[in-house]
């Protein structure tokens, strides 16, 4: 009887999950892989190379068998790369990196190589598995991008304009040298954001809403750096640009975000010239306004002061009407005539000239006032400490009236400090703004104002200077009138360290009379 030995049936294709795969399948997979694969002994002598290895290196498989991998070396890879490679392999770890290889025909290529040590049964490195591919094209592309980046960076840095790219979170992700210079020039950590905040206060919403129509151009921004005699002007433009997501989840185009590209050119030189011409014209205009205002004040004072004797005369007529009608009639004639003259004088009081309401920047107004008051500061030895807010939203107002208002406050301050022998003569002017208003503070180091005068000082013809000569006491009442016409508030108080402080607050959404 013959016994039949049943041999295990070898696994046949098609293989299913869980099947033990035959070594031949592994061999074929390596053979047909698209990567150049080689297996070496422990000293890098080639024992096996696949088809792709021949395709990439140009060497026939028979030609490389037994040769060292170093036949691929083009001789221009830095030595330390090889020593690093071998140090890593000697410690039993794999290595991956880039080398310059040479094909059989002498042409060179950049190889991206990965070497894995293969352990024997005792855990010792017996062989190495090398896999590499030709990444010359990728290297060319990377170099192109790097070169273009450095050319673009040079152009952007050399450009005589401010350039900055701001991401959706409002962070500056790129800025050029001109932009960086503004950090010290303007005294702000992020000049690009300061420019955007002023040119387009709602730019953050614009970015979030990502509407392509929301770019802008030609918006002029004025910056008033503290401690500098000149403001700076910039003409700003901004453009929304789509920036693709560099993370893995952005590979198929998802997650692109809108960035804002800001370009601002410094137009200060041009504006300084325009300002010179404007200031000269303004000086003449203000001088005329002041002349008319002083006539207005003198005549108003005359009418006001005439009121007192006329009242006495009126009482006298009433008293004498029954007792001495003849005298009363004479007095009545005199009274009527005096009233007529008073009325004539009243009609001679010049009316305010028409002035349009426009958007007014109070930094600009204050600079103009300081400019025209410079001769007075010099004459009276007053030191000016000008502390503007770097940027200031505009208020709606009558530009000339506002200049007259602040000039009157500055004049008052100079007058207050012009006391014989008074040593400390310092004028400090600050501008600030809140969510609904802009405020200007005019502070002096004069004798200050007594508590009982704080409100009285705003009444017409009230003066702390004796009411004679040039001081009619109408300055503060006129100032208050202008502030009231602009829907604002004016407040007068003594400063803690001495001197007087006047604060004017004007609303951002004002609608002047
Ligand atoms: P060396 O690096 O000093 O080499 C001199 C000889 O000593 C070479 O035969 C080298 O293989 C061998 N050797 C050096 N240090 C050790 C060590 N610590 N242990 C054992 N042997 C050592 N190089 C390329 O330029 N291109 C390749 O594509 C490439 N592929 C490789 C694939 C594998 C799997 C391995 C293991 C190495 C590969 N190398 C490759 C490295 C290569 O073996 C050489 O080290 C390199 O080419 C530099 O050769 P060299 O003659 O200029 O100098």
XYZ file of N, CA and C and ligand atoms in Angstrom, residues 38 40 42-44 68-70 72-73 79 82 85-86 89-90 99-101 113 115 128-130 132, ligand 1:
128
model
N 18.795 49.320 -5.153
C 19.967 48.440 -5.169
C 20.125 47.846 -3.776
N 23.173 46.177 -1.384
C 24.638 46.072 -1.345
C 25.057 45.203 -0.160
N 27.842 45.023 3.143
C 28.096 46.006 4.198
C 29.075 47.088 3.800
N 29.797 46.897 2.655
C 30.745 47.927 2.226
C 30.266 48.644 0.977
N 28.965 48.542 0.711
C 28.331 49.241 -0.410
C 28.664 48.660 -1.779
N 31.228 49.076 -6.512
C 30.808 49.872 -5.339
C 29.869 50.988 -5.778
N 28.978 51.318 -4.888
C 28.028 52.411 -5.199
C 28.775 53.694 -5.547
N 30.015 53.779 -5.120
C 30.766 55.015 -5.367
C 31.012 55.256 -6.861
N 28.820 55.747 -8.793
C 27.808 56.740 -9.171
C 28.230 58.156 -8.770
N 29.223 58.265 -7.901
C 29.602 59.590 -7.399
C 30.176 60.455 -8.526
N 32.478 66.290 0.865
C 32.937 65.103 1.610
C 32.111 64.876 2.875
N 29.171 62.564 2.687
C 29.466 61.122 2.727
C 29.827 60.689 4.147
N 26.793 60.404 6.048
C 26.040 59.219 5.587
C 26.572 57.954 6.276
N 27.907 57.799 6.239
C 28.497 56.578 6.804
C 28.424 56.562 8.336
N 24.966 55.303 8.955
C 24.803 53.873 8.646
C 25.563 53.011 9.663
N 26.769 53.473 10.058
C 27.584 52.684 11.002
C 26.896 52.542 12.348
N 22.501 63.723 -3.282
C 23.896 63.601 -3.753
C 23.929 63.969 -5.227
N 25.148 64.314 -5.696
C 25.267 64.524 -7.149
C 25.863 63.248 -7.740
N 25.108 62.608 -8.620
C 25.528 61.344 -9.244
C 25.921 61.570 -10.697
N 18.373 60.150 -2.338
C 18.720 58.780 -1.963
C 18.266 58.476 -0.539
N 18.854 55.263 2.227
C 19.554 53.997 2.485
C 19.032 53.405 3.796
N 22.785 46.683 2.767
C 22.074 47.975 2.710
C 21.108 47.952 1.537
N 19.946 48.579 1.770
C 18.975 48.741 0.689
C 19.011 50.213 0.285
N 19.337 50.474 -0.978
C 19.404 51.869 -1.443
C 18.287 52.135 -2.435
N 16.844 55.341 -4.896
C 16.998 56.743 -5.262
C 16.232 57.097 -6.527
P 34.312 57.052 0.592
O 32.983 57.481 1.103
O 35.443 57.269 1.596
O 34.258 55.607 0.184
C 35.368 54.824 0.108
C 34.921 53.395 0.152
O 34.670 52.939 1.481
C 33.655 53.189 -0.600
O 33.679 51.900 -1.114
C 32.588 53.283 0.508
O 31.428 52.627 0.105
C 33.315 52.606 1.648
N 33.015 53.088 2.996
C 33.213 54.350 3.467
N 32.886 54.461 4.787
C 32.451 53.217 5.134
C 31.980 52.651 6.326
N 31.868 53.408 7.480
N 31.585 51.364 6.339
C 31.685 50.591 5.210
N 32.170 51.073 4.037
C 32.537 52.350 3.993
N 27.294 57.340 -3.228
C 27.053 58.097 -4.306
O 27.849 59.011 -4.633
N 25.915 57.925 -5.040
C 25.013 56.925 -4.752
O 23.995 56.803 -5.414
C 25.268 56.116 -3.631
N 24.401 55.144 -3.269
C 24.692 54.344 -2.197
C 23.811 53.298 -1.876
C 24.066 52.519 -0.768
C 23.106 51.411 -0.425
C 25.207 52.727 0.018
C 25.462 51.876 1.215
C 26.117 53.738 -0.301
C 25.860 54.565 -1.418
N 26.710 55.602 -1.768
C 26.442 56.371 -2.869
C 27.896 55.950 -0.971
C 29.133 55.338 -1.536
O 29.279 54.035 -1.037
C 30.406 56.139 -1.233
O 30.560 56.274 0.140
C 30.405 57.491 -1.882
O 30.102 57.343 -3.244
C 31.760 58.161 -1.760
O 32.722 57.361 -2.241
P 34.230 57.678 -2.247
O 34.934 56.637 -2.919
O 34.358 59.095 -2.872
O 34.704 57.853 -0.720
